[in-house]
């Protein structure tokens, strides 16, 4: 199969009237939210979009928003560091744990089992009960789950938002959780209830659906460009390494040195391979550091 570098141009674009129109009434907000989600549904079905990578990058945004609302200072770079250099037995810290949970929730098909893996301190039975808390349309169900979890466990804001997005994905018939709600919700929104909370969720989804569509187009372009250079790469394990870049938000060279999911390269070869991809213009170094570097599309 061949991949055109400009294939992202064929992605459906969100009509400007969805994001430019000022929503004055609850009916208008719900209509625009539905239009945005319907459009995004086409995007998450596209084979030319690296879906795993899209979900990971949206998970990073969701985690950063959760951490900011909690009053912590960590931002995307620190969250990447907290997770990217974990060794067996290490803990990522409170902020890193939030990102770790979002990633785990989005990397496998959405289910009670997947969510328990992402939220091990919450029992499977409790997760199942919370997922059934909402009724009606997808956003109504999602906001009801968000409200229910926060009412019972007010400090579990990240857990509530993960379960709300899981409910939304299930209601829309998506196989995986796509992190959407959290990125645009405000701290005050999480204290709302009923119709006020639903309106905040609708407004958040209008914005995040537009952002996710733009991100998907960018990642489709970058992934197509990466695939065009694949024949030029002769390093051992190059194919496996490229798959890691197409599925992960960020890759440390150490991730390429292990057998199995890694490319089984030497430390030196892994660093040289990552720098070669930067030279070819298909991968970026994300930290700006001279050491402990992390790379990604």
PDB file of C-alpha atoms in Angstrom, residues 126-255:
ATOM      1  CA  UNK A 126     -18.094   0.232  41.047  1.00  0.00           C
ATOM      2  CA  UNK A 127     -16.958   1.121  37.541  1.00  0.00           C
ATOM      3  CA  UNK A 128     -19.852  -0.861  36.054  1.00  0.00           C
ATOM      4  CA  UNK A 129     -22.332   0.886  38.365  1.00  0.00           C
ATOM      5  CA  UNK A 130     -21.026   4.331  37.459  1.00  0.00           C
ATOM      6  CA  UNK A 131     -21.065   3.613  33.719  1.00  0.00           C
ATOM      7  CA  UNK A 132     -24.779   2.825  34.019  1.00  0.00           C
ATOM      8  CA  UNK A 133     -25.549   6.065  35.828  1.00  0.00           C
ATOM      9  CA  UNK A 134     -26.537   8.013  32.718  1.00  0.00           C
ATOM     10  CA  UNK A 135     -29.557   7.794  30.451  1.00  0.00           C
ATOM     11  CA  UNK A 136     -30.597   9.371  27.162  1.00  0.00           C
ATOM     12  CA  UNK A 137     -28.383  10.915  24.507  1.00  0.00           C
ATOM     13  CA  UNK A 138     -24.576  10.399  24.516  1.00  0.00           C
ATOM     14  CA  UNK A 139     -23.685  13.759  26.053  1.00  0.00           C
ATOM     15  CA  UNK A 140     -26.503  13.504  28.586  1.00  0.00           C
ATOM     16  CA  UNK A 141     -25.282  10.070  29.638  1.00  0.00           C
ATOM     17  CA  UNK A 142     -21.692  11.268  29.836  1.00  0.00           C
ATOM     18  CA  UNK A 143     -22.498  14.330  31.945  1.00  0.00           C
ATOM     19  CA  UNK A 144     -24.682  12.209  34.255  1.00  0.00           C
ATOM     20  CA  UNK A 145     -21.759   9.848  34.886  1.00  0.00           C
ATOM     21  CA  UNK A 146     -19.482  12.820  35.523  1.00  0.00           C
ATOM     22  CA  UNK A 147     -21.985  14.279  37.987  1.00  0.00           C
ATOM     23  CA  UNK A 148     -22.597  10.965  39.761  1.00  0.00           C
ATOM     24  CA  UNK A 149     -18.921  10.140  40.274  1.00  0.00           C
ATOM     25  CA  UNK A 150     -18.122  13.634  41.541  1.00  0.00           C
ATOM     26  CA  UNK A 151     -21.109  13.583  43.900  1.00  0.00           C
ATOM     27  CA  UNK A 152     -19.914  10.327  45.475  1.00  0.00           C
ATOM     28  CA  UNK A 153     -16.153  11.005  45.343  1.00  0.00           C
ATOM     29  CA  UNK A 154     -15.605  14.779  44.985  1.00  0.00           C
ATOM     30  CA  UNK A 155     -11.812  14.520  44.912  1.00  0.00           C
ATOM     31  CA  UNK A 156     -11.735  11.920  42.109  1.00  0.00           C
ATOM     32  CA  UNK A 157     -11.977  14.461  39.306  1.00  0.00           C
ATOM     33  CA  UNK A 158      -9.687  12.635  36.862  1.00  0.00           C
ATOM     34  CA  UNK A 159     -11.507   9.356  37.476  1.00  0.00           C
ATOM     35  CA  UNK A 160     -14.846  11.051  36.849  1.00  0.00           C
ATOM     36  CA  UNK A 161     -13.656  12.554  33.567  1.00  0.00           C
ATOM     37  CA  UNK A 162     -12.152   9.286  32.337  1.00  0.00           C
ATOM     38  CA  UNK A 163     -15.408   7.459  33.036  1.00  0.00           C
ATOM     39  CA  UNK A 164     -17.421  10.253  31.409  1.00  0.00           C
ATOM     40  CA  UNK A 165     -15.366   9.961  28.224  1.00  0.00           C
ATOM     41  CA  UNK A 166     -15.684   6.164  28.366  1.00  0.00           C
ATOM     42  CA  UNK A 167     -19.457   6.537  28.568  1.00  0.00           C
ATOM     43  CA  UNK A 168     -19.431   8.942  25.634  1.00  0.00           C
ATOM     44  CA  UNK A 169     -17.386   6.504  23.531  1.00  0.00           C
ATOM     45  CA  UNK A 170     -19.719   3.617  24.323  1.00  0.00           C
ATOM     46  CA  UNK A 171     -22.786   5.711  23.539  1.00  0.00           C
ATOM     47  CA  UNK A 172     -21.308   6.761  20.191  1.00  0.00           C
ATOM     48  CA  UNK A 173     -20.333   3.199  19.290  1.00  0.00           C
ATOM     49  CA  UNK A 174     -16.575   3.875  19.330  1.00  0.00           C
ATOM     50  CA  UNK A 175     -14.264   0.970  20.135  1.00  0.00           C
ATOM     51  CA  UNK A 176     -11.872   3.098  22.184  1.00  0.00           C
ATOM     52  CA  UNK A 177     -12.172   5.936  24.635  1.00  0.00           C
ATOM     53  CA  UNK A 178     -11.218   9.175  22.892  1.00  0.00           C
ATOM     54  CA  UNK A 179     -10.173  11.801  25.494  1.00  0.00           C
ATOM     55  CA  UNK A 180     -12.336  14.817  24.722  1.00  0.00           C
ATOM     56  CA  UNK A 181     -14.291  16.317  27.606  1.00  0.00           C
ATOM     57  CA  UNK A 182     -11.490  17.157  29.986  1.00  0.00           C
ATOM     58  CA  UNK A 183      -9.385  19.442  27.835  1.00  0.00           C
ATOM     59  CA  UNK A 184     -11.897  22.322  27.789  1.00  0.00           C
ATOM     60  CA  UNK A 185     -13.807  21.901  31.032  1.00  0.00           C
ATOM     61  CA  UNK A 186     -13.095  24.567  33.660  1.00  0.00           C
ATOM     62  CA  UNK A 187     -12.726  24.025  37.377  1.00  0.00           C
ATOM     63  CA  UNK A 188     -16.060  25.712  37.968  1.00  0.00           C
ATOM     64  CA  UNK A 189     -17.770  23.408  35.458  1.00  0.00           C
ATOM     65  CA  UNK A 190     -17.032  20.413  37.670  1.00  0.00           C
ATOM     66  CA  UNK A 191     -19.103  21.971  40.454  1.00  0.00           C
ATOM     67  CA  UNK A 192     -22.169  22.322  38.241  1.00  0.00           C
ATOM     68  CA  UNK A 193     -25.088  19.913  38.223  1.00  0.00           C
ATOM     69  CA  UNK A 194     -27.928  18.894  35.950  1.00  0.00           C
ATOM     70  CA  UNK A 195     -28.610  21.021  32.886  1.00  0.00           C
ATOM     71  CA  UNK A 196     -25.787  23.460  33.664  1.00  0.00           C
ATOM     72  CA  UNK A 197     -23.246  20.637  33.630  1.00  0.00           C
ATOM     73  CA  UNK A 198     -24.697  19.198  30.425  1.00  0.00           C
ATOM     74  CA  UNK A 199     -24.349  22.574  28.701  1.00  0.00           C
ATOM     75  CA  UNK A 200     -20.725  22.817  29.816  1.00  0.00           C
ATOM     76  CA  UNK A 201     -20.079  19.339  28.417  1.00  0.00           C
ATOM     77  CA  UNK A 202     -21.725  20.275  25.110  1.00  0.00           C
ATOM     78  CA  UNK A 203     -19.611  23.435  24.854  1.00  0.00           C
ATOM     79  CA  UNK A 204     -16.448  21.551  25.710  1.00  0.00           C
ATOM     80  CA  UNK A 205     -17.149  18.931  23.049  1.00  0.00           C
ATOM     81  CA  UNK A 206     -17.711  21.526  20.329  1.00  0.00           C
ATOM     82  CA  UNK A 207     -14.223  22.904  20.950  1.00  0.00           C
ATOM     83  CA  UNK A 208     -12.416  19.617  21.539  1.00  0.00           C
ATOM     84  CA  UNK A 209     -13.972  17.921  18.514  1.00  0.00           C
ATOM     85  CA  UNK A 210     -12.649  20.727  16.338  1.00  0.00           C
ATOM     86  CA  UNK A 211      -9.220  20.480  17.955  1.00  0.00           C
ATOM     87  CA  UNK A 212      -9.146  16.690  17.615  1.00  0.00           C
ATOM     88  CA  UNK A 213     -10.020  16.969  13.919  1.00  0.00           C
ATOM     89  CA  UNK A 214      -7.168  19.387  13.279  1.00  0.00           C
ATOM     90  CA  UNK A 215      -4.792  17.200  15.276  1.00  0.00           C
ATOM     91  CA  UNK A 216      -5.883  14.120  13.320  1.00  0.00           C
ATOM     92  CA  UNK A 217      -5.163  15.894  10.021  1.00  0.00           C
ATOM     93  CA  UNK A 218      -1.723  16.914  11.242  1.00  0.00           C
ATOM     94  CA  UNK A 219      -0.893  13.406  12.451  1.00  0.00           C
ATOM     95  CA  UNK A 220      -2.133  11.859   9.203  1.00  0.00           C
ATOM     96  CA  UNK A 221       0.237  14.121   7.283  1.00  0.00           C
ATOM     97  CA  UNK A 222       3.158  13.380   9.617  1.00  0.00           C
ATOM     98  CA  UNK A 223       2.565   9.623   9.597  1.00  0.00           C
ATOM     99  CA  UNK A 224       2.372   9.552   5.801  1.00  0.00           C
ATOM    100  CA  UNK A 225       5.662  11.425   5.608  1.00  0.00           C
ATOM    101  CA  UNK A 226       7.270   9.006   8.068  1.00  0.00           C
ATOM    102  CA  UNK A 227       6.164   6.031   5.980  1.00  0.00           C
ATOM    103  CA  UNK A 228       7.689   7.508   2.831  1.00  0.00           C
ATOM    104  CA  UNK A 229      11.178   7.392   4.363  1.00  0.00           C
ATOM    105  CA  UNK A 230      10.846   3.817   5.626  1.00  0.00           C
ATOM    106  CA  UNK A 231      12.675   2.281   2.604  1.00  0.00           C
ATOM    107  CA  UNK A 232      15.707   4.483   3.364  1.00  0.00           C
ATOM    108  CA  UNK A 233      16.133   3.083   6.880  1.00  0.00           C
ATOM    109  CA  UNK A 234      18.399   0.052   7.044  1.00  0.00           C
ATOM    110  CA  UNK A 235      18.883  -0.131  10.807  1.00  0.00           C
ATOM    111  CA  UNK A 236      18.041  -3.363  12.573  1.00  0.00           C
ATOM    112  CA  UNK A 237      14.522  -3.147  13.972  1.00  0.00           C
ATOM    113  CA  UNK A 238      13.644  -0.037  11.950  1.00  0.00           C
ATOM    114  CA  UNK A 239      10.176  -1.331  11.080  1.00  0.00           C
ATOM    115  CA  UNK A 240       9.294  -2.018  14.707  1.00  0.00           C
ATOM    116  CA  UNK A 241      10.683   1.370  15.722  1.00  0.00           C
ATOM    117  CA  UNK A 242       8.538   3.181  13.159  1.00  0.00           C
ATOM    118  CA  UNK A 243       5.438   1.428  14.476  1.00  0.00           C
ATOM    119  CA  UNK A 244       6.252   2.766  17.943  1.00  0.00           C
ATOM    120  CA  UNK A 245       6.427   6.298  16.585  1.00  0.00           C
ATOM    121  CA  UNK A 246       3.091   5.781  14.815  1.00  0.00           C
ATOM    122  CA  UNK A 247       1.355   4.642  17.995  1.00  0.00           C
ATOM    123  CA  UNK A 248       2.964   6.604  20.853  1.00  0.00           C
ATOM    124  CA  UNK A 249       2.900  10.269  21.677  1.00  0.00           C
ATOM    125  CA  UNK A 250       6.579  10.206  22.651  1.00  0.00           C
ATOM    126  CA  UNK A 251       9.397   7.676  22.390  1.00  0.00           C
ATOM    127  CA  UNK A 252      12.615   7.638  24.396  1.00  0.00           C
ATOM    128  CA  UNK A 253      15.538   5.871  22.677  1.00  0.00           C
ATOM    129  CA  UNK A 254      15.563   3.354  25.527  1.00  0.00           C
ATOM    130  CA  UNK A 255      12.163   2.128  24.294  1.00  0.00           C
TER     131      UNK A 255
END
